[in-house]
Amino acid sequence: MLEKTYSPKDIEARIAAAWDKAEAFRAGRPDRAGAETYAIMIPPPNVTGSLHMGHALNNTLQDVLCRYERMRGKDVLWQPGTDHAGIATQLVVSRQLADKQIQMRDLGREVFIEKVWEWKAESGGTIFNQLKRLGASCDWSRERFTMGAHGEASDQMVRAVTKVFVDLHKAGLIYRDNRLVNWDPEFRSAISDLEVDSLEVKGHLWHFNYPLKDDPTQFITVATTRPETMLGDTAVAVHPEDERYRHLIGKTVVLPLVGREIPIVGDTYSDPEKGSGAVKITPAHDFNDFEVGKRHDLPLINIFDAAAVINENAPEAYRGLPRFEARKKVVADLEALGLVEKIEPHTHMVPHAQRGGAVVEPWLTEQWYVDAATLAKPALAAVRSGETRFVPERFAGDYFRWLENIQPWCISRQLWWGHQIPAWYAEDGAVFVAATEAEAQAQADAHFCRAGVPLTRDPDVLDTWFSSGLWPFSTLGWPDDTQELKRFYPTATLVTGFDIIFFWVARMMMLGLHFMGDKPFSDVVIHGLVRDDKGRKMSKTLGNVVDPLGLIDEFGADALRFALVAQASQGSDVKFARSRVEGYRNFATKLWNAARFAEMNECQRVSGFDPAAVKTTLARWIVGETAKAVAETEAAIQAYRYNEAAGATYRFVWNIFCDWFLEFAKPIFTGTDEAAKAEVRAATAWTLDQILKLLHPFMPFITEELWAVTGETGPAREGVLALSPWPVLDGLVDEAAEAEIGWLVDAITAIRSVRAEMNVAPGTQVPLVLLSPSERTRSLSERYGDLLNRLARLSGLTLSSEAPAGSVQIVVRGETLALPMAGLIDVSAERSRLTKALKEAESDIARCDAKLNNANFMTRAGEDVVAEQHEKRAEAAERRKSVEAALQRLAALG
């Protein structure tokens, strides 16, 4: 028997335990041995992570697909796992040690790594427990970690990473090179673009005069935001078409403070419209300058060490100075020489390390690289041919742009935590890449023709994205030839955010195609960000971060899930409001109360109930409406139109089932027609079962609980709802029943709408006149007169060939109805109220149009602000339409 009040916290842990006991989410269940497979690889969250709203959205969308396909009878594998998150994890553990007055470098590498494993054992599983609270139906028995088991070199995940590195190196696709990288001076490591945040900083733009060698009294002025880097300048660039400087191309200037002669080169990188039109070129410390340097064969002069301290390549006066102290001295020394033209306040974007916050330096260093351009070719072809498709399709354009212009992929990191690079060096620098030290030793001994060549292992580790790029096949047992690999690769669908298409999706495509000979997934479903209700990105700085676990505590996991899915239109950001979660908690309560109503009215499941054989009009109607809802929901899920799927289920449950069907059923339940009563009771129980199945992918906890409790009577349930079959209700729509009940629904809806528009008091009863009705409508009005009177708050129903004076006329399915309003409303007051409302709506539209038609606003406003204006305009236009319709009806009253 159902409790009186729905309480999510009382059922969620119990339901989760029931799923575990039933092994409901286990891939490869014996009962699915011959079934079609469906596999999804979870985007592995960082092992340091805890559940945030982005995780909640991403995993809810995956769970909808997995639960739906599982109910369709497929052998579903939703593969869980975490990423070792090199920088983030090293930062967390090193800070914890620092709190205990322990410095990680004092411990040494081996001891520190052991401390990380200890931390993982204690805290590394936090996010999995949180995902379980969300209802994620992963096969938790198959949890994987990108670093494999605790320190086991023989672990299959470790062997996979090692084999990929070694094989790509043998193929010439991994190599060492001296190039610019994003360098974090705090960690003293290269980092990826994704680990860099560009933050707006108020700084200065310094303009320096560089004297010409031929005539030191003449200068060329350059501007920079990083004065210290001028110590490494190797050229000045001007645009080749710039009349001011064309005559200087090929001449040289003397670099102040250094005395080095550097050329003036013509290059289109220099913009004549910016600054002086001349730019200093420091190829070793700027990515754009690096490309200019390659075009003009300029030397690379690195003036920083790994800690961003000035090194021996700069004049002695600056050596040993940290970069920002060097900046002050460079400016002061140039001022003393009279070479500072001017200094301007300047707000600009400065790259900062996402972890730790240090200002990132472009730094010239030798690193390991992957020939990504070669690997990208098959990855591009797979999407172009349709083997893998992006949903929405527009994101394929981003994928193409990134891969068509892809640069060598820097895969080495100067960290301790991560997959150590399987490369060993001899004393002369010769490198030997092998799966094991013994193999590397054998290579070295053969190379030098002597035994026992001393070798030192490369201390660097691999970029986190290198191991996560193998995720679709390493998690299935590769490089071993496992049954899971044969059965579940390639996977079906990847659900992820647009921000990691390049960093993760592209890498999985490149590595999967290269090593497996097949794409890793068929569909890549891209979702947007979760923003606040004003469309702003959530951040601690703005104070608008929402804790999903707090919402689960307050409203339940189902309400949070439904709020996210209901707004997840393809590729668009989710504007999240706490009120939406509260609203869907009310929706869950509505479902709970509907089930209790059915229980109290003895609506029990009947063995052998055949929905196609029901005879009562109301039963035939609800069977047909259920079939339509299932078809609409199914089509939306299969097209990854999550919001439409959620909307279809919501409308059916709240409006069709609760608001209409149960209301229409009440007189049958209390009536004397026992045959009709029995059939409608059975149809109610059957419909409720279909609702639970329909809603289960979105709201798994409440539906599973109702499935269990409603299964206490009637035929025995065969198992948990999560493993029950998805409804197949083809051919059950009854047009005759829909025409009959549909007319009743439309009539009541139209009458209620007019009452609201005319501001008729809720308790006031209004007469209804059918104008020259057809025989069918006359029959319907007689059959359902009591329901019409009760639900539309009518004082009675009459027939007439003419509308009474002062009537509002409405047309319902071709039949005209009249509502006499004389004496029920103050026409003058209503006209005044509606006129005022119309002006307000038009004013709101004009305000939105003024912004949307303003080129300056459209250029400067963010996408979220523009979208908000479009939404406001659409809402105001709908209000205007409604008010205009009400004014037209009012005009008919005189």
PDB file of N, CA, C and O in Angstrom, residues 12-26 29 67 128-129 131-133 135-141 701 704 720 722-723:
ATOM      1  N   GLU A  12      14.983   6.308  -2.146  1.00  0.00           N
ATOM      2  CA  GLU A  12      16.079   6.267  -3.116  1.00  0.00           C
ATOM      3  C   GLU A  12      17.148   5.242  -2.754  1.00  0.00           C
ATOM      4  O   GLU A  12      17.575   4.450  -3.615  1.00  0.00           O
ATOM      5  N   ALA A  13      17.610   5.233  -1.511  1.00  0.00           N
ATOM      6  CA  ALA A  13      18.649   4.272  -1.125  1.00  0.00           C
ATOM      7  C   ALA A  13      18.129   2.844  -1.224  1.00  0.00           C
ATOM      8  O   ALA A  13      18.849   1.931  -1.669  1.00  0.00           O
ATOM      9  N   ARG A  14      16.874   2.645  -0.850  1.00  0.00           N
ATOM     10  CA  ARG A  14      16.287   1.306  -0.901  1.00  0.00           C
ATOM     11  C   ARG A  14      16.151   0.816  -2.338  1.00  0.00           C
ATOM     12  O   ARG A  14      16.430  -0.352  -2.639  1.00  0.00           O
ATOM     13  N   ILE A  15      15.752   1.704  -3.227  1.00  0.00           N
ATOM     14  CA  ILE A  15      15.614   1.326  -4.640  1.00  0.00           C
ATOM     15  C   ILE A  15      16.974   1.011  -5.231  1.00  0.00           C
ATOM     16  O   ILE A  15      17.141   0.037  -5.982  1.00  0.00           O
ATOM     17  N   ALA A  16      17.981   1.817  -4.911  1.00  0.00           N
ATOM     18  CA  ALA A  16      19.332   1.570  -5.420  1.00  0.00           C
ATOM     19  C   ALA A  16      19.826   0.192  -4.975  1.00  0.00           C
ATOM     20  O   ALA A  16      20.462  -0.542  -5.748  1.00  0.00           O
ATOM     21  N   ALA A  17      19.528  -0.173  -3.742  1.00  0.00           N
ATOM     22  CA  ALA A  17      19.924  -1.494  -3.231  1.00  0.00           C
ATOM     23  C   ALA A  17      19.206  -2.611  -3.987  1.00  0.00           C
ATOM     24  O   ALA A  17      19.784  -3.667  -4.267  1.00  0.00           O
ATOM     25  N   ALA A  18      17.945  -2.374  -4.342  1.00  0.00           N
ATOM     26  CA  ALA A  18      17.180  -3.375  -5.091  1.00  0.00           C
ATOM     27  C   ALA A  18      17.773  -3.585  -6.479  1.00  0.00           C
ATOM     28  O   ALA A  18      17.846  -4.717  -6.979  1.00  0.00           O
ATOM     29  N   TRP A  19      18.204  -2.506  -7.118  1.00  0.00           N
ATOM     30  CA  TRP A  19      18.860  -2.633  -8.430  1.00  0.00           C
ATOM     31  C   TRP A  19      20.145  -3.441  -8.310  1.00  0.00           C
ATOM     32  O   TRP A  19      20.435  -4.292  -9.145  1.00  0.00           O
ATOM     33  N   ASP A  20      20.913  -3.143  -7.260  1.00  0.00           N
ATOM     34  CA  ASP A  20      22.167  -3.879  -7.054  1.00  0.00           C
ATOM     35  C   ASP A  20      21.900  -5.366  -6.851  1.00  0.00           C
ATOM     36  O   ASP A  20      22.587  -6.220  -7.426  1.00  0.00           O
ATOM     37  N   LYS A  21      20.913  -5.659  -6.038  1.00  0.00           N
ATOM     38  CA  LYS A  21      20.592  -7.052  -5.743  1.00  0.00           C
ATOM     39  C   LYS A  21      20.179  -7.795  -7.013  1.00  0.00           C
ATOM     40  O   LYS A  21      20.536  -8.964  -7.215  1.00  0.00           O
ATOM     41  N   ALA A  22      19.445  -7.104  -7.880  1.00  0.00           N
ATOM     42  CA  ALA A  22      18.974  -7.727  -9.126  1.00  0.00           C
ATOM     43  C   ALA A  22      20.046  -7.721 -10.215  1.00  0.00           C
ATOM     44  O   ALA A  22      19.821  -8.286 -11.294  1.00  0.00           O
ATOM     45  N   GLU A  23      21.202  -7.095  -9.932  1.00  0.00           N
ATOM     46  CA  GLU A  23      22.247  -6.908 -10.943  1.00  0.00           C
ATOM     47  C   GLU A  23      21.644  -6.357 -12.230  1.00  0.00           C
ATOM     48  O   GLU A  23      21.969  -6.789 -13.343  1.00  0.00           O
ATOM     49  N   ALA A  24      20.775  -5.368 -12.038  1.00  0.00           N
ATOM     50  CA  ALA A  24      19.991  -4.846 -13.154  1.00  0.00           C
ATOM     51  C   ALA A  24      20.843  -4.179 -14.224  1.00  0.00           C
ATOM     52  O   ALA A  24      20.472  -4.162 -15.400  1.00  0.00           O
ATOM     53  N   PHE A  25      21.996  -3.640 -13.825  1.00  0.00           N
ATOM     54  CA  PHE A  25      22.787  -2.857 -14.767  1.00  0.00           C
ATOM     55  C   PHE A  25      24.000  -3.611 -15.295  1.00  0.00           C
ATOM     56  O   PHE A  25      24.828  -3.037 -15.989  1.00  0.00           O
ATOM     57  N   ARG A  26      24.090  -4.863 -14.972  1.00  0.00           N
ATOM     58  CA  ARG A  26      25.264  -5.647 -15.364  1.00  0.00           C
ATOM     59  C   ARG A  26      25.207  -5.990 -16.851  1.00  0.00           C
ATOM     60  O   ARG A  26      24.209  -6.513 -17.342  1.00  0.00           O
ATOM     61  N   ARG A  29      24.421 -10.016 -18.986  1.00  0.00           N
ATOM     62  CA  ARG A  29      23.520 -10.862 -18.202  1.00  0.00           C
ATOM     63  C   ARG A  29      23.158 -12.104 -19.021  1.00  0.00           C
ATOM     64  O   ARG A  29      22.983 -12.014 -20.244  1.00  0.00           O
ATOM     65  N   ARG A  67      18.821   3.307 -19.901  1.00  0.00           N
ATOM     66  CA  ARG A  67      17.620   2.686 -19.338  1.00  0.00           C
ATOM     67  C   ARG A  67      16.598   2.379 -20.435  1.00  0.00           C
ATOM     68  O   ARG A  67      15.942   1.330 -20.409  1.00  0.00           O
ATOM     69  N   PHE A 128      31.738   8.523  -7.801  1.00  0.00           N
ATOM     70  CA  PHE A 128      30.916   7.366  -8.152  1.00  0.00           C
ATOM     71  C   PHE A 128      29.728   7.231  -7.203  1.00  0.00           C
ATOM     72  O   PHE A 128      28.603   6.950  -7.626  1.00  0.00           O
ATOM     73  N   ASN A 129      29.986   7.414  -5.927  1.00  0.00           N
ATOM     74  CA  ASN A 129      28.884   7.339  -4.968  1.00  0.00           C
ATOM     75  C   ASN A 129      27.852   8.423  -5.234  1.00  0.00           C
ATOM     76  O   ASN A 129      26.646   8.213  -5.069  1.00  0.00           O
ATOM     77  N   LEU A 131      27.256   9.750  -8.252  1.00  0.00           N
ATOM     78  CA  LEU A 131      26.538   9.368  -9.472  1.00  0.00           C
ATOM     79  C   LEU A 131      25.469   8.315  -9.173  1.00  0.00           C
ATOM     80  O   LEU A 131      24.398   8.313  -9.793  1.00  0.00           O
ATOM     81  N   LYS A 132      25.758   7.434  -8.242  1.00  0.00           N
ATOM     82  CA  LYS A 132      24.756   6.443  -7.849  1.00  0.00           C
ATOM     83  C   LYS A 132      23.547   7.120  -7.219  1.00  0.00           C
ATOM     84  O   LYS A 132      22.402   6.708  -7.433  1.00  0.00           O
ATOM     85  N   ARG A 133      23.786   8.182  -6.471  1.00  0.00           N
ATOM     86  CA  ARG A 133      22.667   8.928  -5.884  1.00  0.00           C
ATOM     87  C   ARG A 133      21.826   9.578  -6.974  1.00  0.00           C
ATOM     88  O   ARG A 133      20.618   9.738  -6.823  1.00  0.00           O
ATOM     89  N   GLY A 135      21.231   8.197  -9.705  1.00  0.00           N
ATOM     90  CA  GLY A 135      20.508   7.113 -10.366  1.00  0.00           C
ATOM     91  C   GLY A 135      21.206   6.566 -11.588  1.00  0.00           C
ATOM     92  O   GLY A 135      20.597   5.826 -12.374  1.00  0.00           O
ATOM     93  N   ALA A 136      22.479   6.889 -11.772  1.00  0.00           N
ATOM     94  CA  ALA A 136      23.211   6.425 -12.952  1.00  0.00           C
ATOM     95  C   ALA A 136      23.280   4.899 -12.981  1.00  0.00           C
ATOM     96  O   ALA A 136      23.765   4.276 -12.044  1.00  0.00           O
ATOM     97  N   SER A 137      22.814   4.310 -14.079  1.00  0.00           N
ATOM     98  CA  SER A 137      22.718   2.848 -14.172  1.00  0.00           C
ATOM     99  C   SER A 137      23.924   2.242 -14.869  1.00  0.00           C
ATOM    100  O   SER A 137      23.800   1.420 -15.779  1.00  0.00           O
ATOM    101  N   CYS A 138      25.133   2.644 -14.448  1.00  0.00           N
ATOM    102  CA  CYS A 138      26.368   2.062 -14.979  1.00  0.00           C
ATOM    103  C   CYS A 138      26.519   0.620 -14.491  1.00  0.00           C
ATOM    104  O   CYS A 138      25.947   0.234 -13.464  1.00  0.00           O
ATOM    105  N   ASP A 139      27.324  -0.145 -15.198  1.00  0.00           N
ATOM    106  CA  ASP A 139      27.714  -1.463 -14.710  1.00  0.00           C
ATOM    107  C   ASP A 139      28.879  -1.230 -13.744  1.00  0.00           C
ATOM    108  O   ASP A 139      30.052  -1.243 -14.130  1.00  0.00           O
ATOM    109  N   TRP A 140      28.531  -0.991 -12.489  1.00  0.00           N
ATOM    110  CA  TRP A 140      29.536  -0.590 -11.504  1.00  0.00           C
ATOM    111  C   TRP A 140      30.545  -1.695 -11.214  1.00  0.00           C
ATOM    112  O   TRP A 140      31.617  -1.426 -10.651  1.00  0.00           O
ATOM    113  N   SER A 141      30.250  -2.920 -11.609  1.00  0.00           N
ATOM    114  CA  SER A 141      31.203  -4.006 -11.402  1.00  0.00           C
ATOM    115  C   SER A 141      32.397  -3.888 -12.340  1.00  0.00           C
ATOM    116  O   SER A 141      33.406  -4.564 -12.162  1.00  0.00           O
ATOM    117  N   PHE A 701      13.661   6.435  -9.795  1.00  0.00           N
ATOM    118  CA  PHE A 701      13.412   6.032  -8.406  1.00  0.00           C
ATOM    119  C   PHE A 701      11.917   5.928  -8.098  1.00  0.00           C
ATOM    120  O   PHE A 701      11.443   4.897  -7.613  1.00  0.00           O
ATOM    121  N   GLU A 704      10.274   3.072 -10.066  1.00  0.00           N
ATOM    122  CA  GLU A 704      10.617   1.745  -9.549  1.00  0.00           C
ATOM    123  C   GLU A 704       9.857   1.458  -8.254  1.00  0.00           C
ATOM    124  O   GLU A 704       9.387   0.332  -8.022  1.00  0.00           O
ATOM    125  N   VAL A 720      12.420  -6.260 -11.540  1.00  0.00           N
ATOM    126  CA  VAL A 720      12.432  -4.822 -11.336  1.00  0.00           C
ATOM    127  C   VAL A 720      11.993  -4.115 -12.621  1.00  0.00           C
ATOM    128  O   VAL A 720      12.134  -4.645 -13.728  1.00  0.00           O
ATOM    129  N   ALA A 722      13.386  -1.661 -14.032  1.00  0.00           N
ATOM    130  CA  ALA A 722      14.543  -1.347 -14.887  1.00  0.00           C
ATOM    131  C   ALA A 722      14.781  -2.408 -15.960  1.00  0.00           C
ATOM    132  O   ALA A 722      15.381  -2.117 -16.999  1.00  0.00           O
ATOM    133  N   LEU A 723      14.303  -3.654 -15.730  1.00  0.00           N
ATOM    134  CA  LEU A 723      14.493  -4.732 -16.694  1.00  0.00           C
ATOM    135  C   LEU A 723      13.195  -5.142 -17.383  1.00  0.00           C
ATOM    136  O   LEU A 723      13.171  -6.114 -18.132  1.00  0.00           O
TER     137      LEU A 723
END
